[in-house]
Amino acid sequence: MSACFMFLRHFARQSVVPFVHHKKGASLYKKGASLYFTILHRHLSSRTPFLFYPNKENVPPSEKIDLDEWKNTMKSSLPEERSSLTTSEDTLTMTREWIEMCRMLNREVPEHISDEDLKMIAECPSKKSKKKKLKFLYIKEKHKKARQEKQARKRAEKEETKKQKQLENDEETENRELKNSFLLPLQDRAFKTEWDWRNAQAMIFGQPLVFDMAYENFMPERDLKNTVCQLLESEGANRKDIDPFHIYFCNLRVDSVYHKELLNRYKEKWNTLFLTATEKSHVDIFPKESLIYLTADSPNVMTTFRHDKIYIIGSFVDKCSQPRVSYANAKRLNIASERLPLDRYLQWEIGSKNLTLDQMMRILLTLKNTGDWEKALKFVPRRKHSGFHTNSINSKNFVKGSQKHKLEIKKSFRKLSLNSQNRGMWWKDE
Amino acid sequence: MMTLLLSFCRSLQMLWKNRLYPGSSPRNWTFSVLYSYFHFSKKEQRYFSFTLPFQRNTKATNFLISQAISSNKNDKDTSRQESSFSPHPLFSAGTAKKKSELLGYKKDQQHYFPFSRPELLPTKPLSSEEWEKVKENFEQKNIFENWMMKQMIKYNCSIDIAKSLLSWIARKNNGIVEYKLLIGYLTLCVSQRQTAEIIDVYEIMKTRYKTLEREGYTLLIRGLIHSDRWRETLILLEDIKKVMSPSKKNYGDCIKGALLHREMNLAWNLYFEMLNHRIIPNWETFQAFFDFAKGVKNNEFERRLLDILLYLRNNQMYPNEPFAQSIKMWFESIPEKKWKGESVLIHKSGQCLACGRMLESIHLNSEEYEFLKQRVLKDVLDGGDQYRKTTPKEINRFEKFIKNCPPFDIVIDGLNVTKMFPKIRESETLLDVVSQLTKQNFQVLVLGRKHMLNGSSRWQKNEMTAVQNMAYCFFADNVSEDDAFLLYATLHSGNQCRFLTRDLMRDHKACLPDEKTQHLFFRWQQGHQLVFLNYYPGKKIIFQSVLTYDTVIQTTGDSWHIPYDENMVERYSYEVPTKWLCLQQQN
């Protein structure tokens, strides 16, 4: 201890003090001193490093400050007296009050809470689930508020421009002519009709793409909703494509949660959608040889997009810790399986290799139209990888796929992906 | 300048640490651990060296390792003696931490030096005008009060200063102080144990608010237990229960309050209520019971304390060091019985060095064994969906194979063992290991995958056929998991069978349904997993000794053996403590 102290003192004299003296800057002195103080206190004593209040000398020894004054006011400021904290009321009001108190501490709880949500919170089994639910509601409320504010702002802006226009219009209204235009403004509807035509064609001649809906029991309700969101998104992407797939929703049982949720989201549009929803399994509809199950757990890597095959995507948001569910399914039905060549093209960094359904859909669409892997894998989220392999072979060479070339690829891949991707390689062996 | 200072501080910290914990880990012991992880670290380096940008001191590590080897060669006697006390190379407390330190984790992450400067923090109570001045110097005016309160809590200011802050705020604010600030003030009072102030704040809260939230209740309970009004903490506890279940801290504080005021029955009732709600008490709570029991002479009380120890035994909990001290003190304080406590290491044969008694065996009894076997088959290998880890066809093939073979002595995880030595051809390593083991007349089973047979530069066909001639082999599909087969084959062969792998099998343990089964599995694993002590292909195989005794609190009536966690050792969840408290009655 004393040795340390000596050392420090020596050090301080040697370095801090001369430094300060040389510069003679007031601010520097302060900084050095505080540094010295902090170090001294951190390491040699448990005393807290207060700095002196700057005006200390100027203040006259003031009259005694009444320290307990606030207590009296706090106690007396409320007219009604309560005997104790306890009030015999039902849990819901208690919970509401409790949430209110949490809000006073700036905890992440919502300001307004509906009775249904309150009931749900009161019924949550654990503290953690309560906290999570409250945080979810809090964030939801915050988003809603932000949206409303934005809307109000926009409305105000619109009205202002309207007023200005009106003022201008009043002046120019007499000398205004009708415009000569080529089209009536009907663009949206025209697009929709065009898309519908294309999708109707795809229903007859298009390549099938299957969404396997057999994973209902593996997901909690929250994930199920996310899955349906992703399905909607991917259906939308497909509809707008120049050469859409013919989408199949297989294993979709009527009155299952999936079906209900889809109906709920699509409403009356559901019956006019250009896709095939069926209760049958994909193995019953298509020949087994032409089916390929896409799953990240597959040992086989997809090299090319084949136009004569039928790809299956499991509509499954895999947040539960049950690995290899979809691969097990493919094995059970004895279907070929493939995974995307993510490691071959991308320098993978974080995140799981499971992509969302809409990302898969966009990748497959791009592959179908161009066959270009680099273009297709642009849809992989940027946060997950740090870029494409620089000397990666373009897809055409890859399709030719001479054995020698493959080896070279492997070598270059090994060289490039010495970090985390490597694990993807050796899991096979261990 | 700055960097100089920083590096200086760092060295100072290190100096400090070394002074603080002198000889907590004796030289030789450290080296023996280093040594046993020699191969491990080599392998790990291969995988991690490129992912860890901050691992700069490979050279230093290598030097350490080489030094470890040489020192181990020089004084073999000491190393042998040491190794006979470390119960299991993989599962003894602290090894994982040492390994991670050896690999250079954490070292650089730990050093940070906060240059926080509480420049605005006053040293004495200020008047309102003075507070206004301080506020002027602060940039973000709207959070000033809360920020100041936080700083005061951080640096544990005297409560007079906090009071002056509050009275300034109250004057500004028509005599109203926000709840948040009140909580801050209460935190300060509780940490300084200003009981009178706590009661005042309690009164204020009672008048102003109908209910509080969790933090307020927790602080009030913690503060009030030392006062005369400690009984009101029970009311507060009831209030918490209306919204959610109280935490172990809340219960612990109430129990402590009851014990402080000699209300033993109340304390026990709270304790049992806690257990009924499946809340696992804090170590402090247990310790409080033992500490307060010293003066009490009561058979009922004594029995209940022993029940606590049995509760710990059933839940496989290991006391921490202060609690172990309390247990020892309590036992020694019982008059007439003359207990004597000692902290000891256990010899690897399972003999306590202090009293010479043998500890409980780690081996499962036949009923437990059969149960574990069924569970492994059902939950690990099958897992509800046979296709996930393997296929039904393969399970059939495996079962037929197992039935046709005699019981094995050693089951080898072929891939795991061969991948330990990256510089040597896999099939060569396997052949060497298998031939050495079969020479000792062991029945060996090698588990692997089919790709091992295909013949490549790493897996030579002639060596693989040689292996197949010497030992039984089972090759699973390339996409199946072979670990599950390994576990089942070992369990099927009976108690004498061991398995050789470096895998800790944590993922398979997690497949088991409940904690009881998981612990059975862990016990079985400790007693049956083999690890090389010091092997490099071509040398003679020596295994680390497996555990023969169970690390759990145990009694023979006139003696207790209690494993506990040492203060300085960081134990990972899959490790067991090495230190024991031996208590025996002297006649």
PDB file of C-alpha atoms in Angstrom, chain A residues 60-276:
ATOM      1  CA  PRO A  60     -21.011  34.133   3.754  1.00  0.00           C
ATOM      2  CA  PRO A  61     -21.645  31.648   6.526  1.00  0.00           C
ATOM      3  CA  SER A  62     -25.339  31.656   5.814  1.00  0.00           C
ATOM      4  CA  GLU A  63     -28.110  31.137   8.278  1.00  0.00           C
ATOM      5  CA  LYS A  64     -28.955  27.532   9.059  1.00  0.00           C
ATOM      6  CA  ILE A  65     -30.745  25.956   6.107  1.00  0.00           C
ATOM      7  CA  ASP A  66     -33.986  24.334   7.090  1.00  0.00           C
ATOM      8  CA  LEU A  67     -33.437  20.823   5.887  1.00  0.00           C
ATOM      9  CA  ASP A  68     -36.702  19.271   6.936  1.00  0.00           C
ATOM     10  CA  GLU A  69     -38.955  21.960   5.606  1.00  0.00           C
ATOM     11  CA  TRP A  70     -39.955  19.948   2.591  1.00  0.00           C
ATOM     12  CA  LYS A  71     -41.175  17.110   4.699  1.00  0.00           C
ATOM     13  CA  ASN A  72     -43.757  19.217   6.426  1.00  0.00           C
ATOM     14  CA  THR A  73     -45.121  20.526   3.178  1.00  0.00           C
ATOM     15  CA  MET A  74     -45.168  17.076   1.686  1.00  0.00           C
ATOM     16  CA  LYS A  75     -47.067  15.706   4.614  1.00  0.00           C
ATOM     17  CA  SER A  76     -49.551  18.507   4.834  1.00  0.00           C
ATOM     18  CA  SER A  77     -50.134  19.248   1.184  1.00  0.00           C
ATOM     19  CA  LEU A  78     -52.651  16.509   0.755  1.00  0.00           C
ATOM     20  CA  PRO A  79     -55.976  17.240   2.377  1.00  0.00           C
ATOM     21  CA  GLU A  80     -57.287  13.705   2.798  1.00  0.00           C
ATOM     22  CA  GLU A  81     -55.392  11.461   5.154  1.00  0.00           C
ATOM     23  CA  ARG A  82     -55.022   7.780   4.567  1.00  0.00           C
ATOM     24  CA  SER A  83     -54.396   5.484   7.422  1.00  0.00           C
ATOM     25  CA  SER A  84     -52.128   3.123   5.546  1.00  0.00           C
ATOM     26  CA  LEU A  85     -50.923   2.209   2.113  1.00  0.00           C
ATOM     27  CA  THR A  86     -53.159  -0.771   1.918  1.00  0.00           C
ATOM     28  CA  THR A  87     -56.514  -0.517   0.293  1.00  0.00           C
ATOM     29  CA  SER A  88     -58.639  -3.559  -0.248  1.00  0.00           C
ATOM     30  CA  GLU A  89     -59.340  -3.354  -3.934  1.00  0.00           C
ATOM     31  CA  ASP A  90     -59.212  -5.834  -6.728  1.00  0.00           C
ATOM     32  CA  THR A  91     -56.004  -6.696  -8.481  1.00  0.00           C
ATOM     33  CA  LEU A  92     -56.819  -4.799 -11.640  1.00  0.00           C
ATOM     34  CA  THR A  93     -56.973  -1.411  -9.979  1.00  0.00           C
ATOM     35  CA  MET A  94     -53.908  -2.325  -7.978  1.00  0.00           C
ATOM     36  CA  THR A  95     -52.093  -3.199 -11.164  1.00  0.00           C
ATOM     37  CA  ARG A  96     -53.195   0.025 -12.789  1.00  0.00           C
ATOM     38  CA  GLU A  97     -51.927   2.051  -9.867  1.00  0.00           C
ATOM     39  CA  TRP A  98     -48.749   0.102  -9.815  1.00  0.00           C
ATOM     40  CA  ILE A  99     -48.168   0.839 -13.501  1.00  0.00           C
ATOM     41  CA  GLU A 100     -48.874   4.488 -12.819  1.00  0.00           C
ATOM     42  CA  MET A 101     -46.193   4.517 -10.116  1.00  0.00           C
ATOM     43  CA  CYS A 102     -43.757   2.808 -12.467  1.00  0.00           C
ATOM     44  CA  ARG A 103     -44.381   5.572 -14.964  1.00  0.00           C
ATOM     45  CA  MET A 104     -43.347   8.117 -12.385  1.00  0.00           C
ATOM     46  CA  LEU A 105     -39.975   6.438 -12.273  1.00  0.00           C
ATOM     47  CA  ASN A 106     -39.683   6.716 -16.071  1.00  0.00           C
ATOM     48  CA  ARG A 107     -39.963   2.984 -16.460  1.00  0.00           C
ATOM     49  CA  GLU A 108     -40.935   1.589 -19.829  1.00  0.00           C
ATOM     50  CA  VAL A 109     -44.666   1.304 -19.254  1.00  0.00           C
ATOM     51  CA  PRO A 110     -47.502   2.676 -21.359  1.00  0.00           C
ATOM     52  CA  GLU A 111     -49.399   5.803 -20.401  1.00  0.00           C
ATOM     53  CA  HIS A 112     -52.837   4.557 -21.312  1.00  0.00           C
ATOM     54  CA  ILE A 113     -53.730   0.968 -20.935  1.00  0.00           C
ATOM     55  CA  SER A 114     -56.922  -0.747 -21.952  1.00  0.00           C
ATOM     56  CA  ASP A 115     -58.798  -3.077 -19.630  1.00  0.00           C
ATOM     57  CA  GLU A 116     -58.053  -6.066 -21.842  1.00  0.00           C
ATOM     58  CA  ASP A 117     -54.337  -5.429 -21.759  1.00  0.00           C
ATOM     59  CA  LEU A 118     -54.500  -4.837 -18.044  1.00  0.00           C
ATOM     60  CA  LYS A 119     -56.170  -8.159 -17.551  1.00  0.00           C
ATOM     61  CA  MET A 120     -53.570  -9.835 -19.688  1.00  0.00           C
ATOM     62  CA  ILE A 121     -50.795  -8.249 -17.672  1.00  0.00           C
ATOM     63  CA  ALA A 122     -52.361  -9.248 -14.370  1.00  0.00           C
ATOM     64  CA  GLU A 123     -52.576 -12.806 -15.651  1.00  0.00           C
ATOM     65  CA  CYS A 124     -48.981 -13.010 -16.833  1.00  0.00           C
ATOM     66  CA  PRO A 125     -47.312 -15.818 -14.917  1.00  0.00           C
ATOM     67  CA  SER A 126     -43.965 -14.218 -14.168  1.00  0.00           C
ATOM     68  CA  LYS A 127     -42.443 -10.830 -13.501  1.00  0.00           C
ATOM     69  CA  LYS A 128     -40.403 -11.035 -16.643  1.00  0.00           C
ATOM     70  CA  SER A 129     -43.380 -11.684 -18.855  1.00  0.00           C
ATOM     71  CA  LYS A 130     -45.176  -8.752 -17.261  1.00  0.00           C
ATOM     72  CA  LYS A 131     -42.238  -6.520 -17.890  1.00  0.00           C
ATOM     73  CA  LYS A 132     -41.949  -7.678 -21.485  1.00  0.00           C
ATOM     74  CA  LYS A 133     -45.611  -7.153 -22.179  1.00  0.00           C
ATOM     75  CA  LEU A 134     -45.498  -3.682 -20.640  1.00  0.00           C
ATOM     76  CA  LYS A 135     -42.474  -2.750 -22.663  1.00  0.00           C
ATOM     77  CA  PHE A 136     -44.172  -3.963 -25.806  1.00  0.00           C
ATOM     78  CA  LEU A 137     -47.203  -1.808 -25.064  1.00  0.00           C
ATOM     79  CA  TYR A 138     -44.961   1.127 -24.245  1.00  0.00           C
ATOM     80  CA  ILE A 139     -43.152   0.940 -27.551  1.00  0.00           C
ATOM     81  CA  LYS A 140     -46.418   0.462 -29.410  1.00  0.00           C
ATOM     82  CA  GLU A 141     -47.840   3.523 -27.741  1.00  0.00           C
ATOM     83  CA  LYS A 142     -44.746   5.530 -28.550  1.00  0.00           C
ATOM     84  CA  HIS A 143     -44.931   4.594 -32.211  1.00  0.00           C
ATOM     85  CA  LYS A 144     -48.592   5.446 -32.322  1.00  0.00           C
ATOM     86  CA  LYS A 145     -47.950   8.822 -30.778  1.00  0.00           C
ATOM     87  CA  ALA A 146     -45.149   9.581 -33.192  1.00  0.00           C
ATOM     88  CA  ARG A 147     -47.359   8.605 -36.109  1.00  0.00           C
ATOM     89  CA  GLN A 148     -50.198  10.785 -34.925  1.00  0.00           C
ATOM     90  CA  GLU A 149     -47.887  13.734 -34.493  1.00  0.00           C
ATOM     91  CA  LYS A 150     -46.547  13.269 -37.970  1.00  0.00           C
ATOM     92  CA  GLN A 151     -50.018  13.075 -39.399  1.00  0.00           C
ATOM     93  CA  ALA A 152     -51.070  16.216 -37.621  1.00  0.00           C
ATOM     94  CA  ARG A 153     -48.018  18.008 -38.878  1.00  0.00           C
ATOM     95  CA  LYS A 154     -48.678  16.896 -42.427  1.00  0.00           C
ATOM     96  CA  ARG A 155     -52.295  17.916 -42.243  1.00  0.00           C
ATOM     97  CA  ALA A 156     -51.312  21.350 -41.054  1.00  0.00           C
ATOM     98  CA  GLU A 157     -48.813  21.682 -43.856  1.00  0.00           C
ATOM     99  CA  LYS A 158     -51.352  20.570 -46.425  1.00  0.00           C
ATOM    100  CA  GLU A 159     -53.879  23.058 -45.262  1.00  0.00           C
ATOM    101  CA  GLU A 160     -51.366  25.809 -45.450  1.00  0.00           C
ATOM    102  CA  THR A 161     -50.388  25.004 -49.008  1.00  0.00           C
ATOM    103  CA  LYS A 162     -54.069  24.702 -49.875  1.00  0.00           C
ATOM    104  CA  LYS A 163     -54.711  28.148 -48.542  1.00  0.00           C
ATOM    105  CA  GLN A 164     -51.825  29.579 -50.467  1.00  0.00           C
ATOM    106  CA  LYS A 165     -52.991  27.867 -53.599  1.00  0.00           C
ATOM    107  CA  GLN A 166     -56.447  29.177 -53.134  1.00  0.00           C
ATOM    108  CA  LEU A 167     -55.111  32.659 -52.847  1.00  0.00           C
ATOM    109  CA  GLU A 168     -53.139  32.177 -56.021  1.00  0.00           C
ATOM    110  CA  ASN A 169     -56.025  30.460 -57.727  1.00  0.00           C
ATOM    111  CA  ASP A 170     -58.368  33.273 -56.960  1.00  0.00           C
ATOM    112  CA  GLU A 171     -56.136  35.535 -58.954  1.00  0.00           C
ATOM    113  CA  GLU A 172     -55.470  33.209 -61.826  1.00  0.00           C
ATOM    114  CA  THR A 173     -58.798  31.523 -62.019  1.00  0.00           C
ATOM    115  CA  GLU A 174     -59.947  33.518 -64.939  1.00  0.00           C
ATOM    116  CA  ASN A 175     -57.015  33.032 -67.254  1.00  0.00           C
ATOM    117  CA  ARG A 176     -56.629  29.301 -66.602  1.00  0.00           C
ATOM    118  CA  GLU A 177     -56.859  26.789 -69.448  1.00  0.00           C
ATOM    119  CA  LEU A 178     -57.611  23.089 -69.446  1.00  0.00           C
ATOM    120  CA  LYS A 179     -54.515  20.913 -69.767  1.00  0.00           C
ATOM    121  CA  ASN A 180     -54.006  18.695 -72.729  1.00  0.00           C
ATOM    122  CA  SER A 181     -53.131  15.245 -71.411  1.00  0.00           C
ATOM    123  CA  PHE A 182     -52.700  11.834 -72.940  1.00  0.00           C
ATOM    124  CA  LEU A 183     -54.053   9.690 -70.094  1.00  0.00           C
ATOM    125  CA  LEU A 184     -56.662   9.915 -67.441  1.00  0.00           C
ATOM    126  CA  PRO A 185     -55.131   9.604 -64.004  1.00  0.00           C
ATOM    127  CA  LEU A 186     -56.005   5.966 -63.462  1.00  0.00           C
ATOM    128  CA  GLN A 187     -52.523   4.582 -62.953  1.00  0.00           C
ATOM    129  CA  ASP A 188     -53.054   2.502 -59.794  1.00  0.00           C
ATOM    130  CA  ARG A 189     -55.959   0.597 -61.120  1.00  0.00           C
ATOM    131  CA  ALA A 190     -54.239   0.010 -64.417  1.00  0.00           C
ATOM    132  CA  PHE A 191     -51.252  -1.456 -62.640  1.00  0.00           C
ATOM    133  CA  LYS A 192     -53.444  -3.743 -60.628  1.00  0.00           C
ATOM    134  CA  THR A 193     -55.209  -5.072 -63.673  1.00  0.00           C
ATOM    135  CA  GLU A 194     -51.900  -5.643 -65.350  1.00  0.00           C
ATOM    136  CA  TRP A 195     -50.593  -7.575 -62.319  1.00  0.00           C
ATOM    137  CA  ASP A 196     -53.736  -9.637 -62.150  1.00  0.00           C
ATOM    138  CA  TRP A 197     -53.363 -10.621 -65.780  1.00  0.00           C
ATOM    139  CA  ARG A 198     -49.844 -11.722 -65.175  1.00  0.00           C
ATOM    140  CA  ASN A 199     -50.773 -13.696 -62.106  1.00  0.00           C
ATOM    141  CA  ALA A 200     -53.613 -15.358 -63.905  1.00  0.00           C
ATOM    142  CA  GLN A 201     -51.128 -16.424 -66.519  1.00  0.00           C
ATOM    143  CA  ALA A 202     -48.826 -17.694 -63.796  1.00  0.00           C
ATOM    144  CA  MET A 203     -51.681 -19.766 -62.397  1.00  0.00           C
ATOM    145  CA  ILE A 204     -51.823 -21.598 -65.708  1.00  0.00           C
ATOM    146  CA  PHE A 205     -48.253 -21.651 -66.962  1.00  0.00           C
ATOM    147  CA  GLY A 206     -46.129 -20.444 -64.037  1.00  0.00           C
ATOM    148  CA  GLN A 207     -43.576 -22.406 -62.075  1.00  0.00           C
ATOM    149  CA  PRO A 208     -45.038 -23.585 -58.775  1.00  0.00           C
ATOM    150  CA  LEU A 209     -43.597 -22.373 -55.486  1.00  0.00           C
ATOM    151  CA  VAL A 210     -44.843 -24.064 -52.352  1.00  0.00           C
ATOM    152  CA  PHE A 211     -45.235 -22.562 -48.885  1.00  0.00           C
ATOM    153  CA  ASP A 212     -45.433 -25.406 -46.416  1.00  0.00           C
ATOM    154  CA  MET A 213     -47.836 -24.478 -43.637  1.00  0.00           C
ATOM    155  CA  ALA A 214     -47.224 -27.518 -41.457  1.00  0.00           C
ATOM    156  CA  TYR A 215     -45.449 -25.681 -38.642  1.00  0.00           C
ATOM    157  CA  GLU A 216     -48.384 -24.236 -36.836  1.00  0.00           C
ATOM    158  CA  ASN A 217     -47.740 -26.245 -33.705  1.00  0.00           C
ATOM    159  CA  PHE A 218     -44.123 -25.194 -33.443  1.00  0.00           C
ATOM    160  CA  MET A 219     -44.839 -21.513 -33.042  1.00  0.00           C
ATOM    161  CA  PRO A 220     -46.350 -19.353 -30.336  1.00  0.00           C
ATOM    162  CA  GLU A 221     -49.036 -16.944 -31.433  1.00  0.00           C
ATOM    163  CA  ARG A 222     -46.666 -14.004 -31.723  1.00  0.00           C
ATOM    164  CA  ASP A 223     -44.442 -15.788 -34.228  1.00  0.00           C
ATOM    165  CA  LEU A 224     -47.447 -17.055 -36.106  1.00  0.00           C
ATOM    166  CA  LYS A 225     -48.586 -13.504 -36.696  1.00  0.00           C
ATOM    167  CA  ASN A 226     -45.126 -12.573 -37.889  1.00  0.00           C
ATOM    168  CA  THR A 227     -45.217 -15.489 -40.289  1.00  0.00           C
ATOM    169  CA  VAL A 228     -48.481 -14.322 -41.774  1.00  0.00           C
ATOM    170  CA  CYS A 229     -47.026 -10.832 -42.156  1.00  0.00           C
ATOM    171  CA  GLN A 230     -44.098 -12.301 -44.039  1.00  0.00           C
ATOM    172  CA  LEU A 231     -46.422 -14.359 -46.200  1.00  0.00           C
ATOM    173  CA  LEU A 232     -48.349 -11.252 -47.164  1.00  0.00           C
ATOM    174  CA  GLU A 233     -45.164  -9.449 -47.955  1.00  0.00           C
ATOM    175  CA  SER A 234     -43.851 -12.243 -50.149  1.00  0.00           C
ATOM    176  CA  GLU A 235     -47.166 -12.622 -51.945  1.00  0.00           C
ATOM    177  CA  GLY A 236     -47.030  -8.905 -52.693  1.00  0.00           C
ATOM    178  CA  ALA A 237     -43.499  -9.169 -54.035  1.00  0.00           C
ATOM    179  CA  ASN A 238     -44.518 -12.060 -56.240  1.00  0.00           C
ATOM    180  CA  ARG A 239     -47.584 -10.256 -57.571  1.00  0.00           C
ATOM    181  CA  LYS A 240     -45.558  -7.301 -58.751  1.00  0.00           C
ATOM    182  CA  ASP A 241     -42.889  -9.351 -60.437  1.00  0.00           C
ATOM    183  CA  ILE A 242     -42.589  -9.507 -64.173  1.00  0.00           C
ATOM    184  CA  ASP A 243     -42.731 -13.292 -64.220  1.00  0.00           C
ATOM    185  CA  PRO A 244     -44.433 -14.429 -61.041  1.00  0.00           C
ATOM    186  CA  PHE A 245     -44.498 -17.873 -59.475  1.00  0.00           C
ATOM    187  CA  HIS A 246     -47.655 -19.842 -59.068  1.00  0.00           C
ATOM    188  CA  ILE A 247     -47.872 -19.874 -55.299  1.00  0.00           C
ATOM    189  CA  TYR A 248     -49.228 -22.877 -53.418  1.00  0.00           C
ATOM    190  CA  PHE A 249     -50.157 -22.761 -49.747  1.00  0.00           C
ATOM    191  CA  CYS A 250     -49.932 -26.448 -48.903  1.00  0.00           C
ATOM    192  CA  ASN A 251     -51.064 -28.152 -45.707  1.00  0.00           C
ATOM    193  CA  LEU A 252     -53.274 -25.158 -44.986  1.00  0.00           C
ATOM    194  CA  ARG A 253     -56.107 -26.612 -42.984  1.00  0.00           C
ATOM    195  CA  VAL A 254     -59.378 -24.751 -43.027  1.00  0.00           C
ATOM    196  CA  ASP A 255     -60.161 -23.126 -39.688  1.00  0.00           C
ATOM    197  CA  SER A 256     -56.621 -23.495 -38.466  1.00  0.00           C
ATOM    198  CA  VAL A 257     -54.972 -20.493 -36.847  1.00  0.00           C
ATOM    199  CA  TYR A 258     -53.097 -19.807 -40.051  1.00  0.00           C
ATOM    200  CA  HIS A 259     -56.223 -19.797 -42.101  1.00  0.00           C
ATOM    201  CA  LYS A 260     -58.020 -17.529 -39.692  1.00  0.00           C
ATOM    202  CA  GLU A 261     -55.167 -15.095 -39.535  1.00  0.00           C
ATOM    203  CA  LEU A 262     -54.822 -15.009 -43.316  1.00  0.00           C
ATOM    204  CA  LEU A 263     -58.546 -14.373 -43.696  1.00  0.00           C
ATOM    205  CA  ASN A 264     -58.278 -11.712 -41.067  1.00  0.00           C
ATOM    206  CA  ARG A 265     -55.500  -9.956 -42.939  1.00  0.00           C
ATOM    207  CA  TYR A 266     -56.713 -10.382 -46.519  1.00  0.00           C
ATOM    208  CA  LYS A 267     -60.421  -9.956 -45.728  1.00  0.00           C
ATOM    209  CA  GLU A 268     -62.571 -10.396 -48.831  1.00  0.00           C
ATOM    210  CA  LYS A 269     -59.522 -10.286 -51.065  1.00  0.00           C
ATOM    211  CA  TRP A 270     -58.644 -13.811 -49.945  1.00  0.00           C
ATOM    212  CA  ASN A 271     -61.058 -15.459 -52.371  1.00  0.00           C
ATOM    213  CA  THR A 272     -59.846 -13.506 -55.363  1.00  0.00           C
ATOM    214  CA  LEU A 273     -56.147 -14.088 -54.784  1.00  0.00           C
ATOM    215  CA  PHE A 274     -54.272 -15.669 -57.669  1.00  0.00           C
ATOM    216  CA  LEU A 275     -52.774 -18.547 -55.726  1.00  0.00           C
ATOM    217  CA  THR A 276     -53.656 -22.080 -54.783  1.00  0.00           C
TER     218      THR A 276
END
